[in-house]
mmCIF file of C-alpha atoms and ligand atoms in Angstrom:
data_model
loop_
_atom_site.group_PDB
_atom_site.id
_atom_site.type_symbol
_atom_site.label_atom_id
_atom_site.label_comp_id
_atom_site.label_asym_id
_atom_site.label_seq_id
_atom_site.Cartn_x
_atom_site.Cartn_y
_atom_site.Cartn_z
ATOM 1 C CA MET A 1 0.383 0.032 -0.336
ATOM 2 C CA SER A 2 1.783 3.225 -1.281
ATOM 3 C CA GLU A 3 -0.204 5.704 0.979
ATOM 4 C CA TRP A 4 2.352 8.339 0.794
ATOM 5 C CA ASP A 5 3.752 10.067 -2.602
ATOM 6 C CA ALA A 6 6.874 10.655 -0.702
ATOM 7 C CA LEU A 7 8.752 9.994 2.357
ATOM 8 C CA TRP A 8 12.401 10.692 3.878
ATOM 9 C CA ILE A 9 14.259 9.162 6.263
ATOM 10 C CA ASN A 10 17.571 8.589 7.431
ATOM 11 C CA GLY A 11 17.528 12.015 8.588
ATOM 12 C CA HIS A 12 17.084 14.186 11.306
ATOM 13 C CA LEU A 13 13.972 16.806 11.745
ATOM 14 C CA ALA A 14 14.283 19.921 13.333
ATOM 15 C CA THR A 15 10.676 20.056 13.235
ATOM 16 C CA MET A 16 10.538 24.207 14.655
ATOM 17 C CA ALA A 17 6.999 23.008 16.754
ATOM 18 C CA PRO A 18 6.885 24.556 20.368
ATOM 19 C CA GLY A 19 7.437 21.770 22.866
ATOM 20 C CA ASP A 20 10.011 20.520 25.134
ATOM 21 C CA ALA A 21 12.524 19.486 22.424
ATOM 22 C CA ALA A 22 14.727 22.437 21.267
ATOM 23 C CA TYR A 23 14.269 22.966 17.751
ATOM 24 C CA GLY A 24 11.782 20.903 17.931
ATOM 25 C CA THR A 25 13.605 17.987 17.485
ATOM 26 C CA ILE A 26 13.445 14.641 16.181
ATOM 27 C CA GLU A 27 16.690 12.855 15.727
ATOM 28 C CA ASP A 28 16.367 9.689 13.313
ATOM 29 C CA GLY A 29 12.963 11.449 12.240
ATOM 30 C CA ALA A 30 10.778 10.533 8.812
ATOM 31 C CA ILE A 31 8.188 12.708 7.231
ATOM 32 C CA ALA A 32 5.541 11.842 4.477
ATOM 33 C CA VAL A 33 4.078 14.058 1.950
ATOM 34 C CA SER A 34 1.036 13.849 0.118
ATOM 35 C CA ASP A 35 0.179 16.446 -2.410
ATOM 36 C CA ASP A 36 0.996 19.478 -1.159
ATOM 37 C CA ARG A 37 0.393 19.027 2.587
ATOM 38 C CA ILE A 38 2.997 17.519 4.965
ATOM 39 C CA ALA A 39 0.460 13.597 5.851
ATOM 40 C CA TRP A 40 3.384 12.641 8.484
ATOM 41 C CA VAL A 41 5.947 13.236 11.075
ATOM 42 C CA GLY A 42 7.908 11.428 13.644
ATOM 43 C CA ARG A 43 10.716 8.705 14.831
ATOM 44 C CA ARG A 44 11.415 6.400 12.191
ATOM 45 C CA ALA A 45 10.916 4.041 14.432
ATOM 46 C CA ASP A 46 7.543 5.034 14.966
ATOM 47 C CA LEU A 47 6.603 4.708 10.643
ATOM 48 C CA PRO A 48 4.037 2.385 10.153
ATOM 49 C CA GLY A 49 5.436 -0.035 8.446
ATOM 50 C CA GLU A 50 8.703 -0.493 5.966
ATOM 51 C CA ALA A 51 9.936 2.648 4.550
ATOM 52 C CA ALA A 52 9.239 1.377 0.755
ATOM 53 C CA GLY A 53 5.978 0.087 1.058
ATOM 54 C CA LEU A 54 4.236 3.702 2.539
ATOM 55 C CA ALA A 55 5.409 5.591 -0.701
ATOM 56 C CA ARG A 56 5.478 6.141 -4.118
ATOM 57 C CA GLU A 57 9.161 7.646 -3.232
ATOM 58 C CA VAL A 58 11.435 7.636 -0.445
ATOM 59 C CA HIS A 59 14.207 9.700 -0.204
ATOM 60 C CA ASP A 60 18.013 9.229 2.400
ATOM 61 C CA LEU A 61 18.474 11.929 3.858
ATOM 62 C CA GLY A 62 22.176 10.346 4.607
ATOM 63 C CA GLY A 63 22.526 11.890 7.745
ATOM 64 C CA CYS A 64 21.436 15.194 6.870
ATOM 65 C CA TRP A 65 18.729 17.556 9.139
ATOM 66 C CA VAL A 66 15.070 19.163 7.772
ATOM 67 C CA THR A 67 13.808 22.656 8.534
ATOM 68 C CA PRO A 68 10.509 23.828 7.506
ATOM 69 C CA GLY A 69 11.274 26.043 4.256
ATOM 70 C CA LEU A 70 12.725 29.381 5.006
ATOM 71 C CA ILE A 71 10.302 32.142 5.110
ATOM 72 C CA ASP A 72 11.149 35.939 4.406
ATOM 73 C CA CYS A 73 9.318 37.809 6.191
ATOM 74 C CA HIS A 74 9.867 41.642 5.141
ATOM 75 C CA THR A 75 11.138 42.698 1.716
ATOM 76 C CA HIS A 76 11.043 45.104 -0.413
ATOM 77 C CA LEU A 77 12.561 42.770 -3.046
ATOM 78 C CA VAL A 78 10.997 44.459 -6.619
ATOM 79 C CA TRP A 79 12.857 47.750 -7.080
ATOM 80 C CA GLY A 80 14.570 49.977 -10.048
ATOM 81 C CA GLY A 81 17.699 51.242 -9.966
ATOM 82 C CA ASP A 82 20.692 50.922 -6.827
ATOM 83 C CA ARG A 83 21.823 53.244 -4.540
ATOM 84 C CA ALA A 84 25.435 51.623 -4.653
ATOM 85 C CA ARG A 85 26.464 55.434 -4.707
ATOM 86 C CA GLU A 86 24.138 56.505 -1.655
ATOM 87 C CA PHE A 87 26.452 53.643 -0.247
ATOM 88 C CA GLU A 88 29.322 55.573 -1.159
ATOM 89 C CA LEU A 89 27.990 59.140 0.030
ATOM 90 C CA ARG A 90 27.117 57.649 3.772
ATOM 91 C CA LEU A 91 30.578 55.919 4.145
ATOM 92 C CA GLU A 92 31.474 59.736 3.833
ATOM 93 C CA GLY A 93 30.083 60.629 6.633
ATOM 94 C CA ALA A 94 26.240 61.603 5.012
ATOM 95 C CA SER A 95 23.177 60.221 7.301
ATOM 96 C CA TYR A 96 20.338 57.481 6.406
ATOM 97 C CA GLU A 97 18.304 60.815 7.224
ATOM 98 C CA GLU A 98 20.135 63.235 6.078
ATOM 99 C CA LEU A 99 20.059 61.661 1.939
ATOM 100 C CA ALA A 100 15.963 61.135 2.420
ATOM 101 C CA LYS A 101 15.559 65.050 3.485
ATOM 102 C CA ALA A 102 17.581 65.915 0.852
ATOM 103 C CA GLY A 103 15.506 64.066 -1.945
ATOM 104 C CA GLY A 104 18.114 60.888 -2.437
ATOM 105 C CA GLY A 105 17.076 57.525 -0.067
ATOM 106 C CA ILE A 106 13.922 56.008 -1.264
ATOM 107 C CA LEU A 107 12.456 59.073 -3.177
ATOM 108 C CA SER A 108 15.752 58.198 -5.894
ATOM 109 C CA THR A 109 14.252 55.069 -5.955
ATOM 110 C CA VAL A 110 10.684 55.805 -6.286
ATOM 111 C CA LYS A 111 12.237 57.840 -9.402
ATOM 112 C CA ALA A 112 14.271 54.388 -10.886
ATOM 113 C CA THR A 113 11.131 52.676 -10.366
ATOM 114 C CA ARG A 114 8.945 54.589 -12.061
ATOM 115 C CA GLU A 115 11.232 54.804 -14.920
ATOM 116 C CA THR A 116 11.507 50.966 -15.451
ATOM 117 C CA PRO A 117 8.812 49.281 -17.573
ATOM 118 C CA ALA A 118 7.170 46.205 -15.496
ATOM 119 C CA GLU A 119 9.357 43.650 -17.430
ATOM 120 C CA ALA A 120 12.389 45.223 -17.232
ATOM 121 C CA LEU A 121 11.722 45.263 -13.031
ATOM 122 C CA TYR A 122 10.756 41.713 -12.668
ATOM 123 C CA GLU A 123 14.115 40.460 -14.538
ATOM 124 C CA ALA A 124 16.033 42.524 -11.952
ATOM 125 C CA ALA A 125 14.195 41.174 -9.126
ATOM 126 C CA VAL A 126 14.697 37.458 -10.342
ATOM 127 C CA PRO A 127 18.136 37.134 -8.571
ATOM 128 C CA ARG A 128 17.130 38.666 -6.017
ATOM 129 C CA LEU A 129 14.400 36.292 -5.613
ATOM 130 C CA GLN A 130 16.916 33.323 -6.459
ATOM 131 C CA SER A 131 19.063 34.313 -4.492
ATOM 132 C CA LEU A 132 17.154 33.862 -1.455
ATOM 133 C CA MET A 133 15.737 30.431 -2.337
ATOM 134 C CA ALA A 134 19.060 29.655 -2.828
ATOM 135 C CA ASP A 135 19.079 29.721 1.028
ATOM 136 C CA GLY A 136 16.474 27.633 1.438
ATOM 137 C CA VAL A 137 13.884 30.024 1.447
ATOM 138 C CA THR A 138 10.342 28.798 0.306
ATOM 139 C CA THR A 139 8.073 32.082 1.550
ATOM 140 C CA VAL A 140 8.911 35.875 0.365
ATOM 141 C CA GLU A 141 6.576 38.452 1.624
ATOM 142 C CA VAL A 142 7.736 41.319 -0.897
ATOM 143 C CA LYS A 143 6.351 44.801 -0.193
ATOM 144 C CA SER A 144 5.495 48.025 -2.931
ATOM 145 C CA GLY A 145 6.595 51.275 -1.514
ATOM 146 C CA TYR A 146 8.838 52.904 -4.860
ATOM 147 C CA GLY A 147 5.596 53.529 -6.731
ATOM 148 C CA LEU A 148 3.904 55.853 -4.893
ATOM 149 C CA ASP A 149 0.975 56.517 -7.043
ATOM 150 C CA ALA A 150 -1.938 53.982 -8.524
ATOM 151 C CA GLU A 151 -0.473 52.635 -11.658
ATOM 152 C CA ASN A 152 3.324 52.643 -10.538
ATOM 153 C CA GLU A 153 2.432 50.821 -7.027
ATOM 154 C CA ALA A 154 0.494 48.601 -8.828
ATOM 155 C CA LYS A 155 3.031 47.452 -11.551
ATOM 156 C CA GLN A 156 5.347 46.880 -8.269
ATOM 157 C CA LEU A 157 2.884 44.623 -6.500
ATOM 158 C CA SER A 158 2.012 42.733 -10.381
ATOM 159 C CA VAL A 159 5.802 42.051 -10.711
ATOM 160 C CA ALA A 160 5.681 40.469 -7.351
ATOM 161 C CA ARG A 161 2.246 38.392 -7.630
ATOM 162 C CA ARG A 162 3.886 37.256 -11.319
ATOM 163 C CA GLN A 163 6.816 36.266 -9.508
ATOM 164 C CA GLY A 164 5.429 33.982 -7.207
ATOM 165 C CA GLU A 165 3.859 32.254 -9.993
ATOM 166 C CA ALA A 166 6.745 31.541 -11.720
ATOM 167 C CA PHE A 167 9.038 30.034 -9.005
ATOM 168 C CA PRO A 168 8.492 27.226 -6.464
ATOM 169 C CA VAL A 169 8.119 30.355 -3.733
ATOM 170 C CA ASP A 170 4.749 31.752 -2.257
ATOM 171 C CA VAL A 171 5.173 35.408 -2.703
ATOM 172 C CA VAL A 172 3.268 37.294 -0.020
ATOM 173 C CA THR A 173 2.679 40.935 -1.209
ATOM 174 C CA THR A 174 2.429 44.032 1.336
ATOM 175 C CA PHE A 175 0.738 47.728 0.001
ATOM 176 C CA LEU A 176 3.606 49.943 1.158
ATOM 177 C CA GLY A 177 2.181 53.655 -0.493
ATOM 178 C CA ALA A 178 2.877 55.056 2.199
ATOM 179 C CA HIS A 179 6.583 55.055 3.007
ATOM 180 C CA ALA A 180 7.417 58.348 1.330
ATOM 181 C CA LEU A 181 5.923 61.255 0.412
ATOM 182 C CA PRO A 182 5.762 61.367 -3.516
ATOM 183 C CA PRO A 183 7.739 64.729 -4.984
ATOM 184 C CA GLU A 184 4.366 65.977 -6.506
ATOM 185 C CA PHE A 185 2.739 66.082 -3.011
ATOM 186 C CA ALA A 186 5.713 67.941 -1.387
ATOM 187 C CA GLY A 187 3.945 69.664 1.383
ATOM 188 C CA ASN A 188 1.048 68.081 1.337
ATOM 189 C CA THR A 189 1.256 64.804 3.251
ATOM 190 C CA GLY A 190 -2.586 64.928 4.611
ATOM 191 C CA GLY A 191 -3.128 65.346 0.702
ATOM 192 C CA TYR A 192 -0.819 62.489 -0.701
ATOM 193 C CA ILE A 193 -2.367 60.594 2.854
ATOM 194 C CA ASP A 194 -6.508 61.156 0.967
ATOM 195 C CA GLU A 195 -4.735 59.629 -2.148
ATOM 196 C CA VAL A 196 -3.466 56.482 -0.730
ATOM 197 C CA VAL A 197 -7.237 55.948 1.317
ATOM 198 C CA THR A 198 -9.791 56.938 -1.519
ATOM 199 C CA SER A 199 -8.089 55.131 -4.476
ATOM 200 C CA MET A 200 -4.189 53.578 -4.378
ATOM 201 C CA LEU A 201 -5.109 51.401 -1.906
ATOM 202 C CA PRO A 202 -8.605 50.169 -2.913
ATOM 203 C CA GLN A 203 -7.525 49.850 -6.396
ATOM 204 C CA ALA A 204 -4.581 47.914 -5.526
ATOM 205 C CA HIS A 205 -7.085 45.404 -3.608
ATOM 206 C CA ALA A 206 -9.526 45.393 -5.820
ATOM 207 C CA ARG A 207 -7.387 44.328 -8.734
ATOM 208 C CA GLY A 208 -6.234 41.574 -6.144
ATOM 209 C CA LEU A 209 -3.277 42.452 -6.074
ATOM 210 C CA VAL A 210 -2.514 43.227 -1.618
ATOM 211 C CA ASP A 211 -2.622 40.543 0.867
ATOM 212 C CA MET A 212 -1.942 43.026 3.781
ATOM 213 C CA VAL A 213 -1.247 46.713 4.519
ATOM 214 C CA ASP A 214 2.246 48.446 5.474
ATOM 215 C CA ALA A 215 3.019 51.730 6.533
ATOM 216 C CA PHE A 216 6.502 54.009 7.317
ATOM 217 C CA CYS A 217 5.843 55.540 10.536
ATOM 218 C CA GLU A 218 8.836 57.740 11.230
ATOM 219 C CA THR A 219 9.703 61.570 11.569
ATOM 220 C CA ILE A 220 11.439 61.478 7.916
ATOM 221 C CA ALA A 221 8.012 59.783 6.727
ATOM 222 C CA PHE A 222 4.381 59.273 7.972
ATOM 223 C CA SER A 223 3.090 60.672 11.517
ATOM 224 C CA PRO A 224 1.056 58.498 14.222
ATOM 225 C CA GLU A 225 -1.928 60.043 12.856
ATOM 226 C CA GLU A 226 -1.497 59.903 9.425
ATOM 227 C CA THR A 227 -0.485 56.298 9.653
ATOM 228 C CA ALA A 228 -3.570 55.477 11.634
ATOM 229 C CA ARG A 229 -5.490 56.727 8.383
ATOM 230 C CA VAL A 230 -4.129 54.236 6.439
ATOM 231 C CA PHE A 231 -5.016 51.312 9.455
ATOM 232 C CA ASP A 232 -8.626 52.386 9.282
ATOM 233 C CA LYS A 233 -8.340 52.129 5.529
ATOM 234 C CA ALA A 234 -7.278 48.663 5.786
ATOM 235 C CA ARG A 235 -9.204 47.731 8.591
ATOM 236 C CA GLU A 236 -12.431 48.714 6.216
ATOM 237 C CA LEU A 237 -11.059 46.648 3.400
ATOM 238 C CA ASP A 238 -10.302 43.599 6.204
ATOM 239 C CA LEU A 239 -6.986 43.797 5.377
ATOM 240 C CA PRO A 240 -4.324 43.034 8.111
ATOM 241 C CA VAL A 241 -2.276 45.495 9.030
ATOM 242 C CA LYS A 242 1.793 45.864 9.905
ATOM 243 C CA LEU A 243 4.211 48.195 10.210
ATOM 244 C CA HIS A 244 7.618 50.030 10.330
ATOM 245 C CA ALA A 245 7.866 51.114 13.694
ATOM 246 C CA ASP A 246 10.600 52.742 15.670
ATOM 247 C CA GLN A 247 12.901 52.156 13.723
ATOM 248 C CA LEU A 248 15.423 55.785 13.624
ATOM 249 C CA SER A 249 13.224 57.400 16.426
ATOM 250 C CA ASP A 250 10.362 56.794 19.207
ATOM 251 C CA LEU A 251 6.914 57.772 17.479
ATOM 252 C CA ASN A 252 5.640 55.125 20.185
ATOM 253 C CA GLY A 253 4.782 52.956 16.494
ATOM 254 C CA ALA A 254 4.804 49.626 18.056
ATOM 255 C CA ALA A 255 1.746 50.651 20.446
ATOM 256 C CA LEU A 256 -0.097 52.087 17.628
ATOM 257 C CA ALA A 257 0.922 49.130 15.307
ATOM 258 C CA ALA A 258 -0.372 47.013 18.543
ATOM 259 C CA ARG A 259 -3.919 49.151 18.600
ATOM 260 C CA TYR A 260 -4.836 47.055 15.284
ATOM 261 C CA GLY A 261 -3.699 44.465 16.059
ATOM 262 C CA ALA A 262 -1.317 44.314 13.909
ATOM 263 C CA LEU A 263 0.264 40.704 12.596
ATOM 264 C CA SER A 264 3.891 42.300 13.008
ATOM 265 C CA ALA A 265 5.549 45.615 13.858
ATOM 266 C CA GLU A 266 9.531 45.859 12.336
ATOM 267 C CA HIS A 267 12.068 46.939 13.002
ATOM 268 C CA LEU A 268 11.622 48.519 16.815
ATOM 269 C CA GLU A 269 15.036 49.132 17.639
ATOM 270 C CA TRP A 270 13.668 52.555 19.435
ATOM 271 C CA THR A 271 10.485 50.745 20.687
ATOM 272 C CA ASN A 272 9.649 51.502 24.790
ATOM 273 C CA ASP A 273 8.102 49.472 27.448
ATOM 274 C CA ALA A 274 4.584 50.444 26.710
ATOM 275 C CA GLY A 275 5.119 49.010 22.837
ATOM 276 C CA ILE A 276 6.572 45.571 24.350
ATOM 277 C CA GLN A 277 3.168 45.179 26.435
ATOM 278 C CA ALA A 278 0.914 46.419 23.727
ATOM 279 C CA MET A 279 2.589 43.717 21.366
ATOM 280 C CA ALA A 280 2.612 41.037 23.756
ATOM 281 C CA VAL A 281 -1.549 41.901 24.182
ATOM 282 C CA ALA A 282 -1.954 41.903 20.990
ATOM 283 C CA GLY A 283 0.012 39.202 19.884
ATOM 284 C CA THR A 284 2.022 42.085 17.041
ATOM 285 C CA VAL A 285 5.229 39.431 16.253
ATOM 286 C CA ALA A 286 7.894 41.654 16.776
ATOM 287 C CA VAL A 287 10.176 41.407 12.982
ATOM 288 C CA LEU A 288 13.713 42.609 13.495
ATOM 289 C CA LEU A 289 16.140 43.219 10.596
ATOM 290 C CA PRO A 290 19.883 42.581 11.515
ATOM 291 C CA GLY A 291 20.841 43.898 8.188
ATOM 292 C CA ALA A 292 19.366 47.613 7.893
ATOM 293 C CA PHE A 293 20.893 48.064 11.742
ATOM 294 C CA TYR A 294 24.736 46.576 10.145
ATOM 295 C CA GLN A 295 24.267 49.113 7.212
ATOM 296 C CA LEU A 296 23.026 51.829 8.798
ATOM 297 C CA ARG A 297 25.584 51.139 11.441
ATOM 298 C CA GLU A 298 23.108 51.500 13.793
ATOM 299 C CA THR A 299 23.849 51.857 17.708
ATOM 300 C CA LYS A 300 20.676 51.620 19.202
ATOM 301 C CA LEU A 301 19.759 47.853 19.642
ATOM 302 C CA PRO A 302 16.246 47.144 19.713
ATOM 303 C CA PRO A 303 14.966 45.768 23.132
ATOM 304 C CA ILE A 304 15.313 42.382 23.250
ATOM 305 C CA GLU A 305 15.018 41.262 26.992
ATOM 306 C CA GLY A 306 11.792 43.254 26.914
ATOM 307 C CA PHE A 307 10.189 40.981 23.824
ATOM 308 C CA ARG A 308 11.702 37.870 25.082
ATOM 309 C CA ARG A 309 10.367 38.462 28.843
ATOM 310 C CA ALA A 310 6.576 39.863 27.806
ATOM 311 C CA GLY A 311 6.794 36.470 25.334
ATOM 312 C CA VAL A 312 6.301 38.652 21.982
ATOM 313 C CA PRO A 313 7.420 36.243 19.166
ATOM 314 C CA ILE A 314 10.084 37.752 17.295
ATOM 315 C CA ALA A 315 10.960 36.820 14.076
ATOM 316 C CA ILE A 316 13.943 38.035 11.220
ATOM 317 C CA ALA A 317 14.006 39.281 7.688
ATOM 318 C CA THR A 318 16.260 40.589 5.075
ATOM 319 C CA ASP A 319 14.170 43.756 4.643
ATOM 320 C CA CYS A 320 16.382 43.346 1.367
ATOM 321 C CA ASN A 321 16.576 46.656 -0.474
ATOM 322 C CA PRO A 322 18.530 49.168 -2.359
ATOM 323 C CA GLY A 323 19.299 51.489 1.160
ATOM 324 C CA SER A 324 18.805 50.510 3.918
ATOM 325 C CA ALA A 325 19.721 46.447 3.594
ATOM 326 C CA PRO A 326 21.023 45.048 0.497
ATOM 327 C CA VAL A 327 20.906 41.951 1.594
ATOM 328 C CA PHE A 328 20.237 38.764 0.074
ATOM 329 C CA SER A 329 20.853 35.906 1.986
ATOM 330 C CA LEU A 330 18.600 35.015 5.074
ATOM 331 C CA LEU A 331 21.138 32.593 6.139
ATOM 332 C CA LEU A 332 23.502 35.557 6.919
ATOM 333 C CA MET A 333 20.936 37.160 9.281
ATOM 334 C CA VAL A 334 19.867 34.305 11.149
ATOM 335 C CA ASN A 335 23.934 35.148 11.954
ATOM 336 C CA MET A 336 23.519 38.188 12.952
ATOM 337 C CA ALA A 337 20.465 38.490 14.650
ATOM 338 C CA CYS A 338 22.659 36.153 17.377
ATOM 339 C CA ILE A 339 26.189 38.333 17.057
ATOM 340 C CA LEU A 340 24.523 41.620 16.561
ATOM 341 C CA PHE A 341 20.906 41.145 18.904
ATOM 342 C CA ARG A 342 22.473 38.440 21.213
ATOM 343 C CA LEU A 343 19.508 35.767 19.737
ATOM 344 C CA THR A 344 19.929 32.081 20.472
ATOM 345 C CA PRO A 345 20.549 29.818 17.214
ATOM 346 C CA GLU A 346 17.375 28.722 18.430
ATOM 347 C CA GLU A 347 15.394 31.818 18.650
ATOM 348 C CA ALA A 348 16.825 33.277 15.172
ATOM 349 C CA LEU A 349 15.420 30.026 13.721
ATOM 350 C CA ALA A 350 11.820 30.070 14.494
ATOM 351 C CA GLY A 351 12.268 33.844 13.750
ATOM 352 C CA VAL A 352 13.056 32.672 10.082
ATOM 353 C CA THR A 353 10.129 29.719 10.271
ATOM 354 C CA ARG A 354 7.631 29.287 12.975
ATOM 355 C CA ASN A 355 7.753 33.686 13.553
ATOM 356 C CA ALA A 356 8.174 34.625 10.797
ATOM 357 C CA ALA A 357 4.650 32.473 9.578
ATOM 358 C CA ARG A 358 2.878 34.291 12.324
ATOM 359 C CA ALA A 359 4.048 37.555 11.241
ATOM 360 C CA LEU A 360 2.124 36.503 7.851
ATOM 361 C CA GLY A 361 -0.706 35.317 9.165
ATOM 362 C CA ARG A 362 -0.081 32.044 7.945
ATOM 363 C CA ALA A 363 1.209 29.662 11.086
ATOM 364 C CA ASP A 364 -1.847 27.769 10.219
ATOM 365 C CA ARG A 365 0.077 26.194 7.134
ATOM 366 C CA LEU A 366 3.628 27.342 7.466
ATOM 367 C CA GLY A 367 6.201 27.506 9.697
ATOM 368 C CA THR A 368 6.470 24.199 11.061
ATOM 369 C CA LEU A 369 7.108 20.449 10.192
ATOM 370 C CA GLU A 370 3.463 19.057 11.155
ATOM 371 C CA ALA A 371 1.101 17.347 9.892
ATOM 372 C CA GLY A 372 -1.341 19.239 7.925
ATOM 373 C CA LYS A 373 0.699 22.113 7.430
ATOM 374 C CA GLN A 374 2.220 22.912 3.668
ATOM 375 C CA ALA A 375 5.051 20.548 2.323
ATOM 376 C CA ASP A 376 7.719 22.957 2.906
ATOM 377 C CA MET A 377 10.852 21.663 3.801
ATOM 378 C CA ALA A 378 14.397 22.438 3.396
ATOM 379 C CA VAL A 379 17.505 19.734 3.515
ATOM 380 C CA TRP A 380 20.850 20.463 4.562
ATOM 381 C CA ARG A 381 23.542 18.866 5.235
ATOM 382 C CA ILE A 382 24.500 19.582 8.846
ATOM 383 C CA ASP A 383 25.671 18.325 12.051
ATOM 384 C CA ARG A 384 23.173 20.250 14.185
ATOM 385 C CA PRO A 385 20.469 23.029 13.966
ATOM 386 C CA ALA A 386 23.135 26.050 15.283
ATOM 387 C CA ASP A 387 25.236 25.059 12.219
ATOM 388 C CA LEU A 388 22.943 27.549 9.976
ATOM 389 C CA ALA A 389 23.404 30.232 12.769
ATOM 390 C CA TYR A 390 27.139 29.817 13.523
ATOM 391 C CA ARG A 391 28.806 29.806 9.789
ATOM 392 C CA ILE A 392 29.090 33.067 7.763
ATOM 393 C CA GLY A 393 28.427 32.560 4.045
ATOM 394 C CA PHE A 394 28.545 29.192 4.255
ATOM 395 C CA ASN A 395 25.488 27.294 2.582
ATOM 396 C CA PRO A 396 24.872 24.239 3.884
ATOM 397 C CA LEU A 397 21.479 23.687 1.593
ATOM 398 C CA VAL A 398 21.020 20.125 -0.341
ATOM 399 C CA SER A 399 17.718 20.540 -1.647
ATOM 400 C CA ARG A 400 14.255 22.325 -1.629
ATOM 401 C CA VAL A 401 10.980 21.110 -0.543
ATOM 402 C CA LYS A 402 7.827 23.769 -2.226
ATOM 403 C CA SER A 403 4.561 22.285 -1.514
ATOM 404 C CA GLY A 404 5.938 18.565 -1.653
ATOM 405 C CA HIS A 405 8.044 19.449 -5.350
ATOM 406 C CA VAL A 406 11.553 18.816 -4.884
ATOM 407 C CA THR A 407 14.530 20.879 -6.308
ATOM 408 C CA ARG A 408 18.014 19.494 -5.959
ATOM 409 C CA VAL A 409 20.635 21.805 -5.263
ATOM 410 C CA SER A 410 23.493 20.176 -7.178
HETATM 411 O O1 LIG B 501 13.124 48.496 6.053
HETATM 412 N N1 LIG B 501 13.002 51.756 6.782
HETATM 413 C C1 LIG B 501 11.412 52.654 5.496
HETATM 414 N N2 LIG B 501 11.928 51.706 4.963
HETATM 415 C C2 LIG B 501 13.267 50.518 3.896
HETATM 416 C C3 LIG B 501 13.937 51.532 3.027
HETATM 417 C C4 LIG B 501 13.517 51.098 2.525
HETATM 418 C C5 LIG B 501 15.234 51.854 1.873
HETATM 419 O O2 LIG B 501 16.135 53.066 1.917
HETATM 420 O O3 LIG B 501 14.746 52.092 0.338
HETATM 421 C C6 LIG B 501 13.266 49.730 5.176
HETATM 422 O O4 LIG B 501 14.191 50.600 6.530
HETATM 423 FE FE1 LIG B 502 11.548 47.453 5.125
#
């Protein structure tokens, strides 16, 4: 009786399911898949028969480890142009805020993204996506926010959607119209927010391009009141929200996000105690972005111990974007989360699996190796799960399984 489509044996599982075992470890485990779902997970010794008779295909893991497919829950993957010159200027002493105020920063990417046709944006984003996938990523969140008008926001989101259709990866799209004030609205922030809530967001949503809504609540971007207007509209449209909050200053962004029941608040370097408590009560995930922290040479650490003590789940992401985080490796972020933010390797790995799924509102089907979940897995030639955090610039991925389909890496 070949009951399952495929079965993996002779390796170890870091299921990342909550419980007593570190990493949800099952040594000498077995995992079975039928269609796009995980059908069975457990100790090989507990399989209901001989492996060969249980599945149409049996894969020998040869002692490798299996984790859930990694989830990059915060990226700005689709953009035009680059910001290498800005990188040089920052190395010469200019700050991220100064460049933004002078019309560089995000606005220079807006100009380039508007000028780039959809097809070219798509082609430019392919190697970025492939780089993330090469690290075992099976789900990527992609934000808009470099179009800043109805047509160009939709262009960015459509490119992201098309990537999810063309590659074995789930793409979750986020509308980030309130990312920066476009030049045609200079001096008229209220007018731009009107445009976002009455036209841009409803239009993108009506075209089926929006899974979630985000905003940049910051002194160089939008105030808490302006952010709240965007969130009110999202609520009206029944769309979940998340927030770029407290990155460069403390505007009580985390508490604002929590007040709207946000799935996540992100960056959070300046988050205060009230924000932490509000997030804990609302179940809002803290998405930490060590790549942006590193690239901007930030010195203010997010309040990790406060999040731990309050039981706020912590996720880790690349923030892949051309300015604050030209980061194309989620594994590197796992290492940086440990070194820069002092997460344990287990916390960092939960941050790119279980808690990242939660930050996307998909914890019911992604993020752990448990029966019933989508069969998204990464197979690694490592001796222990902590190896994924320990090495820098070394990729031990052997194969990637997306919705039950195997892609061999070499
Ligand atoms: O997450 N903080 C705001 N937005 C992005 C930066 C985008 C950019 O610099 O182009 C971020 O860091
Ligand atoms: Fe970001």
